[in-house]
Coordinates of C-alpha atoms in Angstrom, one line a residue:
X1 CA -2.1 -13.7 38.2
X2 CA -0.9 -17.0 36.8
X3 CA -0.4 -19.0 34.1
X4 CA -1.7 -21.6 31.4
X5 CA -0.2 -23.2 28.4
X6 CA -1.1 -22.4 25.3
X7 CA -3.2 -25.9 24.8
X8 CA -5.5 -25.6 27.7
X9 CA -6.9 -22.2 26.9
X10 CA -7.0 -22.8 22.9
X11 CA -6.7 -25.7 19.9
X12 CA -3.5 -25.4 17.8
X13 CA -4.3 -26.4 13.8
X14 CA -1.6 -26.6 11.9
X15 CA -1.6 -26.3 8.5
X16 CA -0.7 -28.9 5.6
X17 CA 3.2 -29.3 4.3
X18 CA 3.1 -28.4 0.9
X19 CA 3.2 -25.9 -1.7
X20 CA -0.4 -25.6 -3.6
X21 CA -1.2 -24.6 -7.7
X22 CA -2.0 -20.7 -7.9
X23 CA -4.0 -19.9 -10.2
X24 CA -4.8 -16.0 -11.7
X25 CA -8.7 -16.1 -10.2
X26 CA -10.2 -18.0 -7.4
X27 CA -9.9 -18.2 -3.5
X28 CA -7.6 -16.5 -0.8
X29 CA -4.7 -18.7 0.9
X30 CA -3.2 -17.4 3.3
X31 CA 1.2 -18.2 3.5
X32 CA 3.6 -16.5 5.6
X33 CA 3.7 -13.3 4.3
X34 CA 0.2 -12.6 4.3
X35 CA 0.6 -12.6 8.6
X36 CA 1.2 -9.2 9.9
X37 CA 0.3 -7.7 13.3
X38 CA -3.5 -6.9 13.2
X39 CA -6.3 -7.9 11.1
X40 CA -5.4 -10.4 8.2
X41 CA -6.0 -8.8 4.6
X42 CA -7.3 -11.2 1.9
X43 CA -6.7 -8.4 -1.0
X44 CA -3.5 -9.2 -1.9
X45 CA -3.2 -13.1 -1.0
X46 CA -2.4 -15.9 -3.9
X47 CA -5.3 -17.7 -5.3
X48 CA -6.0 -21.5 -5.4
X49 CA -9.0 -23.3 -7.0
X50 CA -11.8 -24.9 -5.6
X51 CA -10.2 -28.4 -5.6
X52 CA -6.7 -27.2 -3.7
X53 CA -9.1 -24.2 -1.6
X54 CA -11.4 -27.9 -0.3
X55 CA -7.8 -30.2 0.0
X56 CA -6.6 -27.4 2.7
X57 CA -9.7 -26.6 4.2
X58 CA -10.2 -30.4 5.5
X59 CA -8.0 -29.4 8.7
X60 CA -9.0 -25.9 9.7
X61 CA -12.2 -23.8 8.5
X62 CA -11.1 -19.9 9.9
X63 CA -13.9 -18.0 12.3
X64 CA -13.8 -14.4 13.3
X65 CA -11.3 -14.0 16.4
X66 CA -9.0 -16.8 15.4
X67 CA -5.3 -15.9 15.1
X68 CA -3.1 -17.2 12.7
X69 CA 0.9 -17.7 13.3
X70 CA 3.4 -18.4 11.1
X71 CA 6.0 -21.1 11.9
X72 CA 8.9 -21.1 9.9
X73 CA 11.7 -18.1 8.4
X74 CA 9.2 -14.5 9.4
X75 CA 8.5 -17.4 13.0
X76 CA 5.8 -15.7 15.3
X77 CA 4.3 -13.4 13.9
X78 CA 0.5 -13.4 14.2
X79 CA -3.1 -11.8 13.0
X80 CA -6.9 -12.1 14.1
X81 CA -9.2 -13.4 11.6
X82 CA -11.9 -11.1 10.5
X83 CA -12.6 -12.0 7.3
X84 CA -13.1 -16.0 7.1
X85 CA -13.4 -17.1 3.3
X86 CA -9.4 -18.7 3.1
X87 CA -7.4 -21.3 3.8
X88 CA -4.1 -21.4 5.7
X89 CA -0.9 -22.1 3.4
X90 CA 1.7 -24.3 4.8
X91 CA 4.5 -22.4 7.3
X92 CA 1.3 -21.1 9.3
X93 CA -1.1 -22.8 12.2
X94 CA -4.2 -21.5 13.8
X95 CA -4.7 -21.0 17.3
X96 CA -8.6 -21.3 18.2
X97 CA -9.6 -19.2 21.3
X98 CA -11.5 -20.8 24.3
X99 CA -11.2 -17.5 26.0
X100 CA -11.5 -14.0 25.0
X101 CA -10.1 -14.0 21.6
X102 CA -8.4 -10.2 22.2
X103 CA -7.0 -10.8 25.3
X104 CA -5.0 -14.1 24.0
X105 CA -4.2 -12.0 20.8
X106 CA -2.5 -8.9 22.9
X107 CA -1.2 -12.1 25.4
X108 CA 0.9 -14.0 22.5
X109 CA 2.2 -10.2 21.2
X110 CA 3.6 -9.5 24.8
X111 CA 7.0 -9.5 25.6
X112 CA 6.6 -12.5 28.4
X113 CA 5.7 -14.8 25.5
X114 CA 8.0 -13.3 22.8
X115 CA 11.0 -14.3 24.8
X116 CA 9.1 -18.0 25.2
X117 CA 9.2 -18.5 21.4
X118 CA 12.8 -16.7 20.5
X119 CA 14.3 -19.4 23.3
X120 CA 12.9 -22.2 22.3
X121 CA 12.4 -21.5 18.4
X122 CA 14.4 -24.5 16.4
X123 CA 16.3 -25.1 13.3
X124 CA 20.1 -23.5 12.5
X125 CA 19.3 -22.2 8.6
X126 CA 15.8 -21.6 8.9
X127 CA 13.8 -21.4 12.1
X128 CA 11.2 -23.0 12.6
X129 CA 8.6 -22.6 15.6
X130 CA 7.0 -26.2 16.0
X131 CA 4.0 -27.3 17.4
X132 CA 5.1 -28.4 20.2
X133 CA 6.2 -24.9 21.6
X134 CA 3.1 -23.6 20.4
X135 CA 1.0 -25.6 22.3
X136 CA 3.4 -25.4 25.4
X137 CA 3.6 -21.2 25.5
X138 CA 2.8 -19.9 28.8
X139 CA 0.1 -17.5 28.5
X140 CA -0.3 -15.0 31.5
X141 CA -4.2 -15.3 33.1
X142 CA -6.5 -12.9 35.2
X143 CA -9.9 -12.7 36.2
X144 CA -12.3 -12.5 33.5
X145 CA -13.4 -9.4 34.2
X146 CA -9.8 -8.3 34.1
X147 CA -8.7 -10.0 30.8
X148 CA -11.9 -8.5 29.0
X149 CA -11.1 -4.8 30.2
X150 CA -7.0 -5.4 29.0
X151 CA -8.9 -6.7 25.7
X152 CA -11.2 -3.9 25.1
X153 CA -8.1 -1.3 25.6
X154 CA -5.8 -3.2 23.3
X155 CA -8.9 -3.5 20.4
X156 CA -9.2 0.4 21.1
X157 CA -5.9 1.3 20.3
X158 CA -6.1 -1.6 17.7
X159 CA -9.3 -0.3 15.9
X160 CA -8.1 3.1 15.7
X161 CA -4.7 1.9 14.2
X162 CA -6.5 -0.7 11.8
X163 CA -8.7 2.3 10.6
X164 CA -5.9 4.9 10.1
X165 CA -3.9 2.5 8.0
X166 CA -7.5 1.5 6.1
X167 CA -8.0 5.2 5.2
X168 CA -4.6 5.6 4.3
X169 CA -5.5 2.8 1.5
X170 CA -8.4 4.6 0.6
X171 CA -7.1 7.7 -0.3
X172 CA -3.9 6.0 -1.8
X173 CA -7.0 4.4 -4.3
X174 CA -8.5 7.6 -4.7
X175 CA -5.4 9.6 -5.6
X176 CA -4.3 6.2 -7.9
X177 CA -7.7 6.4 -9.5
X178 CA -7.6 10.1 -10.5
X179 CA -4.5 9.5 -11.5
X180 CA -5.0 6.7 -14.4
X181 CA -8.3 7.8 -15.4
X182 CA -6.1 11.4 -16.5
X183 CA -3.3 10.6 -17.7
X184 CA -3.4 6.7 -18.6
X185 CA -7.0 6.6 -19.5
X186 CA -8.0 10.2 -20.6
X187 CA -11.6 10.0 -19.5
X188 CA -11.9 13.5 -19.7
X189 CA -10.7 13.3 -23.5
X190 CA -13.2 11.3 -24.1
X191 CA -15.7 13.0 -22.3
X192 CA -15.4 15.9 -24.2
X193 CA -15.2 13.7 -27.6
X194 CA -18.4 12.0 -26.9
X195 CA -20.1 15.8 -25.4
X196 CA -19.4 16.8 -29.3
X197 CA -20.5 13.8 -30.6
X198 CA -23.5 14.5 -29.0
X199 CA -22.6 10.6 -26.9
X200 CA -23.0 9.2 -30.3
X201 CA -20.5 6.9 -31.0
X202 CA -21.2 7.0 -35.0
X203 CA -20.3 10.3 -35.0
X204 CA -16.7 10.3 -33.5
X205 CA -13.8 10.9 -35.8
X206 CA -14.0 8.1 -39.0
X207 CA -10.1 8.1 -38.6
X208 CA -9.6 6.9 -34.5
X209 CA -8.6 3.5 -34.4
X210 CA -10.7 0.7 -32.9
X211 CA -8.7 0.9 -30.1
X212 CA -9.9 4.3 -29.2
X213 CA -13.3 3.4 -30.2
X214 CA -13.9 0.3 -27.9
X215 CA -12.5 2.9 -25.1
X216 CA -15.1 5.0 -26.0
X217 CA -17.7 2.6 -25.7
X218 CA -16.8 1.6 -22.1
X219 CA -16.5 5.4 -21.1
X220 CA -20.0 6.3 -22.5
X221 CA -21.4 3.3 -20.5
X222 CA -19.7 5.0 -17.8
X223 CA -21.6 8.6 -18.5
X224 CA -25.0 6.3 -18.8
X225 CA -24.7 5.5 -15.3
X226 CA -23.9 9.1 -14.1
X227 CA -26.0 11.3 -16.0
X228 CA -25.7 14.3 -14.0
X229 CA -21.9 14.5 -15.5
X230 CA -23.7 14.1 -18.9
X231 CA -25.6 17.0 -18.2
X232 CA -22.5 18.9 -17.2
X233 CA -20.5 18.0 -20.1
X234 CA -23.1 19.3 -22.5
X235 CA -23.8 22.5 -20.6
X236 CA -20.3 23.3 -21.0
X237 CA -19.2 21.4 -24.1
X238 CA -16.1 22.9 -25.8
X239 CA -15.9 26.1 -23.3
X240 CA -12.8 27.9 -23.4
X241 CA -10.5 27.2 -20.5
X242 CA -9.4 29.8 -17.9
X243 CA -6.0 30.6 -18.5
X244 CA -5.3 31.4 -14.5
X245 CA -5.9 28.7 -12.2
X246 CA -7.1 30.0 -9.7
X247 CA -10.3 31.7 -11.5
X248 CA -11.1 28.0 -12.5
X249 CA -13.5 25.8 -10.9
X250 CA -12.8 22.3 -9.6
X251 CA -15.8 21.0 -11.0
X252 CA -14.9 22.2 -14.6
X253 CA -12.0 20.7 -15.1
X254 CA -13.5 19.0 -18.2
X255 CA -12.3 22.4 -19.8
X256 CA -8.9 22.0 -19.6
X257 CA -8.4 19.0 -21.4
X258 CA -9.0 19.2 -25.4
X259 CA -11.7 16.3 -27.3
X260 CA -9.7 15.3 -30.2
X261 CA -6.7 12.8 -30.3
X262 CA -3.9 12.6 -32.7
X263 CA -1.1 9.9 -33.2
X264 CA 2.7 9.9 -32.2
X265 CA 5.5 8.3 -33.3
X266 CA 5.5 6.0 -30.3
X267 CA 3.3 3.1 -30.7
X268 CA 3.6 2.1 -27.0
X269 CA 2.4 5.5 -25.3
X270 CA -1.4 6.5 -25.1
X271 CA -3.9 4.3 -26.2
X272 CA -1.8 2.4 -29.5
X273 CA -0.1 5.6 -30.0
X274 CA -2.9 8.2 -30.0
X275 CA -2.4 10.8 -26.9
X276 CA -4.6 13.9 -26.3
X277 CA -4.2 16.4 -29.3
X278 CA -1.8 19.0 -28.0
X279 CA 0.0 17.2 -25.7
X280 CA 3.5 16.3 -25.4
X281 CA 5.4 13.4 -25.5
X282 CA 7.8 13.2 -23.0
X283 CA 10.4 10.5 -21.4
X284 CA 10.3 10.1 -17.5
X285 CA 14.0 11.3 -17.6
X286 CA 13.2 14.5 -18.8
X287 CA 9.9 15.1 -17.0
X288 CA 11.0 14.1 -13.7
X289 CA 14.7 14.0 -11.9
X290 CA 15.4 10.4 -11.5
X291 CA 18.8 9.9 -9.2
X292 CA 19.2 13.2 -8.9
X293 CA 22.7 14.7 -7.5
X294 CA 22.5 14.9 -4.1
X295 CA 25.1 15.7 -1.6
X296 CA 25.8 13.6 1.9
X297 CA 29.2 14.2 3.2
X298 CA 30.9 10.8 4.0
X299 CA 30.7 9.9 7.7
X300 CA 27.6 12.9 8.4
X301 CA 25.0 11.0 10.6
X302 CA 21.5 11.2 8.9
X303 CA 18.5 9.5 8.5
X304 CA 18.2 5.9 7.2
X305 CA 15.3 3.9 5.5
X306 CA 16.3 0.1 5.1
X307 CA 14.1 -1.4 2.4
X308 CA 12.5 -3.9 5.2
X309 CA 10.4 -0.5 5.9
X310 CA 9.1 1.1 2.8
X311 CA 5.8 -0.5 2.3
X312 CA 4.4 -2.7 -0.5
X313 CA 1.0 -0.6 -0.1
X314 CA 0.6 3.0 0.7
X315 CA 3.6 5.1 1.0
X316 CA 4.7 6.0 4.3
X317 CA 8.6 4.1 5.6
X318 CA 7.7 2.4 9.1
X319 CA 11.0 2.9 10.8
X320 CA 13.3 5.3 10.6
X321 CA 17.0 4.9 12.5
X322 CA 20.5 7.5 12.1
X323 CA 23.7 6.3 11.1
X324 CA 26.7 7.8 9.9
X325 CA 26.7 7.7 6.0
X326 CA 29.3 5.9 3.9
X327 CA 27.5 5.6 0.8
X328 CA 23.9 4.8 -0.9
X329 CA 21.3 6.2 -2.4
X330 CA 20.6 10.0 -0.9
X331 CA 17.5 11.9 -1.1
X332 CA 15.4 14.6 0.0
X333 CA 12.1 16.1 1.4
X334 CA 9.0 14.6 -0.8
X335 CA 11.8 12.5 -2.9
X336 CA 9.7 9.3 -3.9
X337 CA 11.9 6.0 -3.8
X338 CA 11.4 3.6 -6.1
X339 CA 12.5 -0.5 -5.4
X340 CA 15.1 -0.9 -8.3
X341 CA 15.8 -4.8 -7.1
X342 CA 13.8 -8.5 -7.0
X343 CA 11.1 -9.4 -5.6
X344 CA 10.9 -5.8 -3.8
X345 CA 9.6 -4.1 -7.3
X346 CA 7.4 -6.3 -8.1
X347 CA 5.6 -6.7 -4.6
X348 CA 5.5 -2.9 -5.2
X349 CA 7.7 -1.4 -2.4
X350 CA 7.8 2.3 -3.3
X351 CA 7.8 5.5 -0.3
X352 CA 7.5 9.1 0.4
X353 CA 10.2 10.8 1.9
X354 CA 7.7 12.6 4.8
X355 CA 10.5 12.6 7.9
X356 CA 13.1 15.1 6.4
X357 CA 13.4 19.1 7.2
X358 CA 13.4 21.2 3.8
X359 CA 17.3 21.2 3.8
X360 CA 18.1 18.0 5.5
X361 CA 19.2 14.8 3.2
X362 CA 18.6 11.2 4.1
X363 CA 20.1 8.1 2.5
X364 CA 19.1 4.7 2.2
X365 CA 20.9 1.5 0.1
X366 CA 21.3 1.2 -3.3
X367 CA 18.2 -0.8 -4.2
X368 CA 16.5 2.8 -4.7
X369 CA 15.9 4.4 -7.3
X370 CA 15.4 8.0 -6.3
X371 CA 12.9 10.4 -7.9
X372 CA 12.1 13.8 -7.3
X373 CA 9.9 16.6 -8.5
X374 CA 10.7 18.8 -12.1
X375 CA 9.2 21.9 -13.2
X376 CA 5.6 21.6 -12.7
X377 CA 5.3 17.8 -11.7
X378 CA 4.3 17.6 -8.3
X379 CA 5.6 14.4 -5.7
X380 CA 1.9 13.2 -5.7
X381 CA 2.1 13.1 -9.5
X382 CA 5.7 11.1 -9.0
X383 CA 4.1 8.7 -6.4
X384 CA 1.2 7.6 -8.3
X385 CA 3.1 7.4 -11.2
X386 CA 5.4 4.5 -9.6
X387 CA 2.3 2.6 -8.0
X388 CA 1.4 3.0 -12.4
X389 CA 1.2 -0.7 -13.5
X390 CA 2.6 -0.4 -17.0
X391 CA 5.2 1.6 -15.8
X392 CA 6.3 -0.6 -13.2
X393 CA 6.4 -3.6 -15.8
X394 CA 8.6 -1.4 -18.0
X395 CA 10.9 -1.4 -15.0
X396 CA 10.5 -5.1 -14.3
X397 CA 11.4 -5.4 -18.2
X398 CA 15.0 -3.4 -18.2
X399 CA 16.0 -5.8 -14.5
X400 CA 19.3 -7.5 -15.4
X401 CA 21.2 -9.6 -13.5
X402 CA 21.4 -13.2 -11.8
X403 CA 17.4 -14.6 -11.1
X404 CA 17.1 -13.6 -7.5
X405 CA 19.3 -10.6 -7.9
X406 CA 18.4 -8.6 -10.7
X407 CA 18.2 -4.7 -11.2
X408 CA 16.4 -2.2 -12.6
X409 CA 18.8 -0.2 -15.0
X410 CA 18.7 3.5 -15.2
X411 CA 18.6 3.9 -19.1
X412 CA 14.9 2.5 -18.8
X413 CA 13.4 6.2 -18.0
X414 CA 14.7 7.5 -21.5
X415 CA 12.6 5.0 -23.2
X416 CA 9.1 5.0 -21.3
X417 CA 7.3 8.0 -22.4
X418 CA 4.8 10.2 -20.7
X419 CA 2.0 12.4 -22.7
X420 CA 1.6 15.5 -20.8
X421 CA -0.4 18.9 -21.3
X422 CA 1.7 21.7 -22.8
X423 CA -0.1 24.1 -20.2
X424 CA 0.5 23.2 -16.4
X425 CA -3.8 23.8 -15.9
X426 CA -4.0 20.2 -15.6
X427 CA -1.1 19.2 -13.6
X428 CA -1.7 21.6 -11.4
X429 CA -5.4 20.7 -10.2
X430 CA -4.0 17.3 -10.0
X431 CA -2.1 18.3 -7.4
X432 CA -4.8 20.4 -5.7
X433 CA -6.7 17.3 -5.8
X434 CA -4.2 14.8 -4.6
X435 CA -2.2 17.1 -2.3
X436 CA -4.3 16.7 0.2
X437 CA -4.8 12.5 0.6
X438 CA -1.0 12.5 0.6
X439 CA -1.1 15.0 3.8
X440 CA -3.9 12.9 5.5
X441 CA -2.1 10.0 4.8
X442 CA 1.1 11.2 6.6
X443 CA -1.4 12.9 9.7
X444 CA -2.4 8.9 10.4
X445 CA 1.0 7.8 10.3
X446 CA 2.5 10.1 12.9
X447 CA -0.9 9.5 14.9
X448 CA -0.3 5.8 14.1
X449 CA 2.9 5.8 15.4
X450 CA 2.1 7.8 18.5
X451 CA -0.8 5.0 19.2
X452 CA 1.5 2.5 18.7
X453 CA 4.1 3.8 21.3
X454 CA 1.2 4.1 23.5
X455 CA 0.3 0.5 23.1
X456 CA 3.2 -1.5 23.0
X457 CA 4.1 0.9 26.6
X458 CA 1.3 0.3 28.2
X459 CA 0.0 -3.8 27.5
X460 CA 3.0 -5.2 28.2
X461 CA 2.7 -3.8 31.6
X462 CA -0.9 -4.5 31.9
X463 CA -0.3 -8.7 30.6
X464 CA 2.3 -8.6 33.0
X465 CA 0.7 -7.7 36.1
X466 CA 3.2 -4.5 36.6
X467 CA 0.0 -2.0 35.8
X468 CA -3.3 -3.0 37.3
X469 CA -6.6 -2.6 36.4
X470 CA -9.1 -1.6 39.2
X471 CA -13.0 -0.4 38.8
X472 CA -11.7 0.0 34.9
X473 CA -9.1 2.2 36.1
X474 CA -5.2 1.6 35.7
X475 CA -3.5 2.3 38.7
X476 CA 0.7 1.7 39.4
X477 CA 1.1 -2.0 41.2
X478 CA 1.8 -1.0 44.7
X479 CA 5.5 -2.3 45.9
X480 CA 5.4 -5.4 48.3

């Protein structure tokens, strides 16, 4: 085992010095906060146009198993291209493999280089990693044959934690998607109004609004590409629901919701005031418990969540320390906790209190707000409903306070109003529908966590020589 710089086994790009135009639509640039530990996502990165996407391209054009690193404030922090169709955002440089792309990836996340960079990073406000060190990081070498088997371990343990956290966004979609198209959208209102129309849009109500009628129109388009949920909706138009639950069937859930509207008194609920005929109105203070009392006795040692873990997508917190309590926001078992401060909100931090025993309490800062189940409104229910774009801009709208400071104030949950069945039917086989993505999603997490022990146990060893690898097998380095 040896060593090579950094510039002898790759090319450092850096990226240019200067803040770009966004823009609403166009291409992916990628900025510090865009670089976390494994494969780059593109989903949520700013925009730039052609012009500024070509100005920043004229440096570095990514390929698959290049790793990008950020330079300055987050400093060090890296990810392997996969998808190639961005450009880099100043703070960040590429590093361009000439060996196995893996192995240098696993190489610049080990300890042995980690303590390279925090030494020698510069800069007494913000740090900065320059060039320079970049290029002159020591990078532990083996054999070939060596380097490839570290390589394919570290992309297995990799691969299997990329595709937990992948399915965990999946069934966050799904459960987001049911969700809106419910209670936001009321497809299955309209469903039902377009079954007794017949799916003729002249003969819906003479008295719905346009509003409701354009809806209409995109939903039937909808039912036009899926005709077997035509058929359905005919061959059961108007049935009477089952009044217990559990003689219902999933697939009939149709019945449960009515096919009429009517208006309300609140113009900014529903669709321009018009909710499901039968439904109530109700304001998120009264269907839910926001803050709820909860009691922590000063200096008890509990768990903590600091809002550097909860997660800006899904809903499971990364890291969870104890500490003795002294104050802060306290919460329960399948409590969901809200961001209440900026930029947090707005980058959508919200979690899912998933590490508590039924009687034990956590606490966390003051930046939460703290919501937790009512009656027959379930924490799936709660957690989608906090992902819910209007209702997270109704939140944005109540912040007060200095620019970079400001705070979501409690009286904003009397005045943003939910329209919810009078009968729990449909609440309930929400639930029974989203139950279970929340429970998969927290299955990946613990098994993401235990594959993530496992790796950052077992590499560092391997990069540094203290494990070796013989005939594929890893076997203790015997003691000189």
């Amino acid at each position: 085992m040896g060593n090579d710089k950094l510039c002898d086994i790759a090319d450092v790009i850096d990226s240019l010095h200067k803040t770009p135009q966004y823009v609403t639509s166009g291409k992916p640039m990628v900025r510090v906060t865009d670089v976390k530990y494994g494969s780059i996502n593109l989903e949520k990165t700013f925009k730039v146009d052609e012009i500024v996407f070509d100005e920043f391209s004229k440096r570095y054009r990514p390929s698959k198993g290049d790793i990008i690193i950020t330079r300055v404030g987050s400093y060090g922090i890296t990810a392997l291209v996969e998808e190639t169709n961005f450009c880099l955002g100043q703070n960040t440089s590429a590093i361009v493999p000439k060996i196995n792309p893996r192995y240098l990836y696993l190489a610049i996340n080990s300890s042995f280089v980690k303590n390279q960079v925090e030494s020698l990073v510069g800069g007494s406000t913000q740090k900065t990693l320059s060039l320079k060190v970049i290029n002159g990081l020591l990078i532990p070498r083996f054999p070939e044959d060596v380097e490839e088997k570290i390589a394919n371990i570290g992309a297995r343990l990799d691969d299997k934690i990329q595709l937990n956290q992948q399915t965990n966004q999946t069934l966050e979609k799904m459960a987001q998607t049911l969700f809106k198209s419910w209670f936001v959208d009321f497809d299955p209102v309209f469903d039902n109004a377009l079954a007794k129309a017949d799916f003729n849009l002249e003969a819906l109500p003479s008295t719905w609004p346009a509003a409701l009628v354009q809806r209409a129109t995109l939903r039937l388009q909808v039912l036009q590409h899926n005709p077997g949920l035509q058929t359905k909706l005919t061959q059961h138009n108007l049935a009477e629901p089952e009044n217990n639950i559990e003689l219902a069937q999933a697939e009939n859930t149709h019945q449960h919701f009515p096919s009429e509207f009517e208006p309300t008194d609140a113009p900014s609920i529903g669709i321009n005031g018009w909710i499901p005929k039968g439904w109530e109105v109700v304001p998120v203070s009264k269907a839910i418990q926001v803050n709820p009392r909860t009691t922590l006795p000063k200096g008890t040692v509990a768990k903590f969540a600091d809002m550097k873990s909860i997660p800006t997508s899904g809903y499971m917190v990364d890291e969870i320390i104890k500490k003795e309590f002294s104050g802060g926001a306290k919460f329960k078992q399948y409590d969901v906790l809200l961001a209440r401060i900026t930029p947090c909100l707005q980058n959508g931090k919200t979690a899912l209190v998933d590490f508590l025993a039924d009687d034990e309490v956590g606490f966390g800062s003051t930046e939460f707000i703290v919501l937790r189940k009512n009656k027959s409104i379930s924490y799936p229910f709660i957690a989608c409903l906090a992902r819910e774009e209007n209702f997270r801009a109704h939140c944005m709208q109540s912040m007060v306070g200095s620019s970079g400071r400001q705070r979501v104030q409690n009286p904003c949950f009397n005045d943003y109003y939910l329209a919810l069945p009078e009968e729990s039917v449909v609440l309930n086989y929400f639930t029974e529908f989203a139950k279970p993505n929340f429970t998969k999603m927290m299955s990946n997490k613990l098994e993401t966590q235990s594959l993530t022990k496992i790796r950052e146990a077992l590499l560092p060893k391997l990069i540094s020589g203290e494990l070796q690898i013989t005939n594929a097998r890893i076997t203790e380095k015997e003691e000189c």
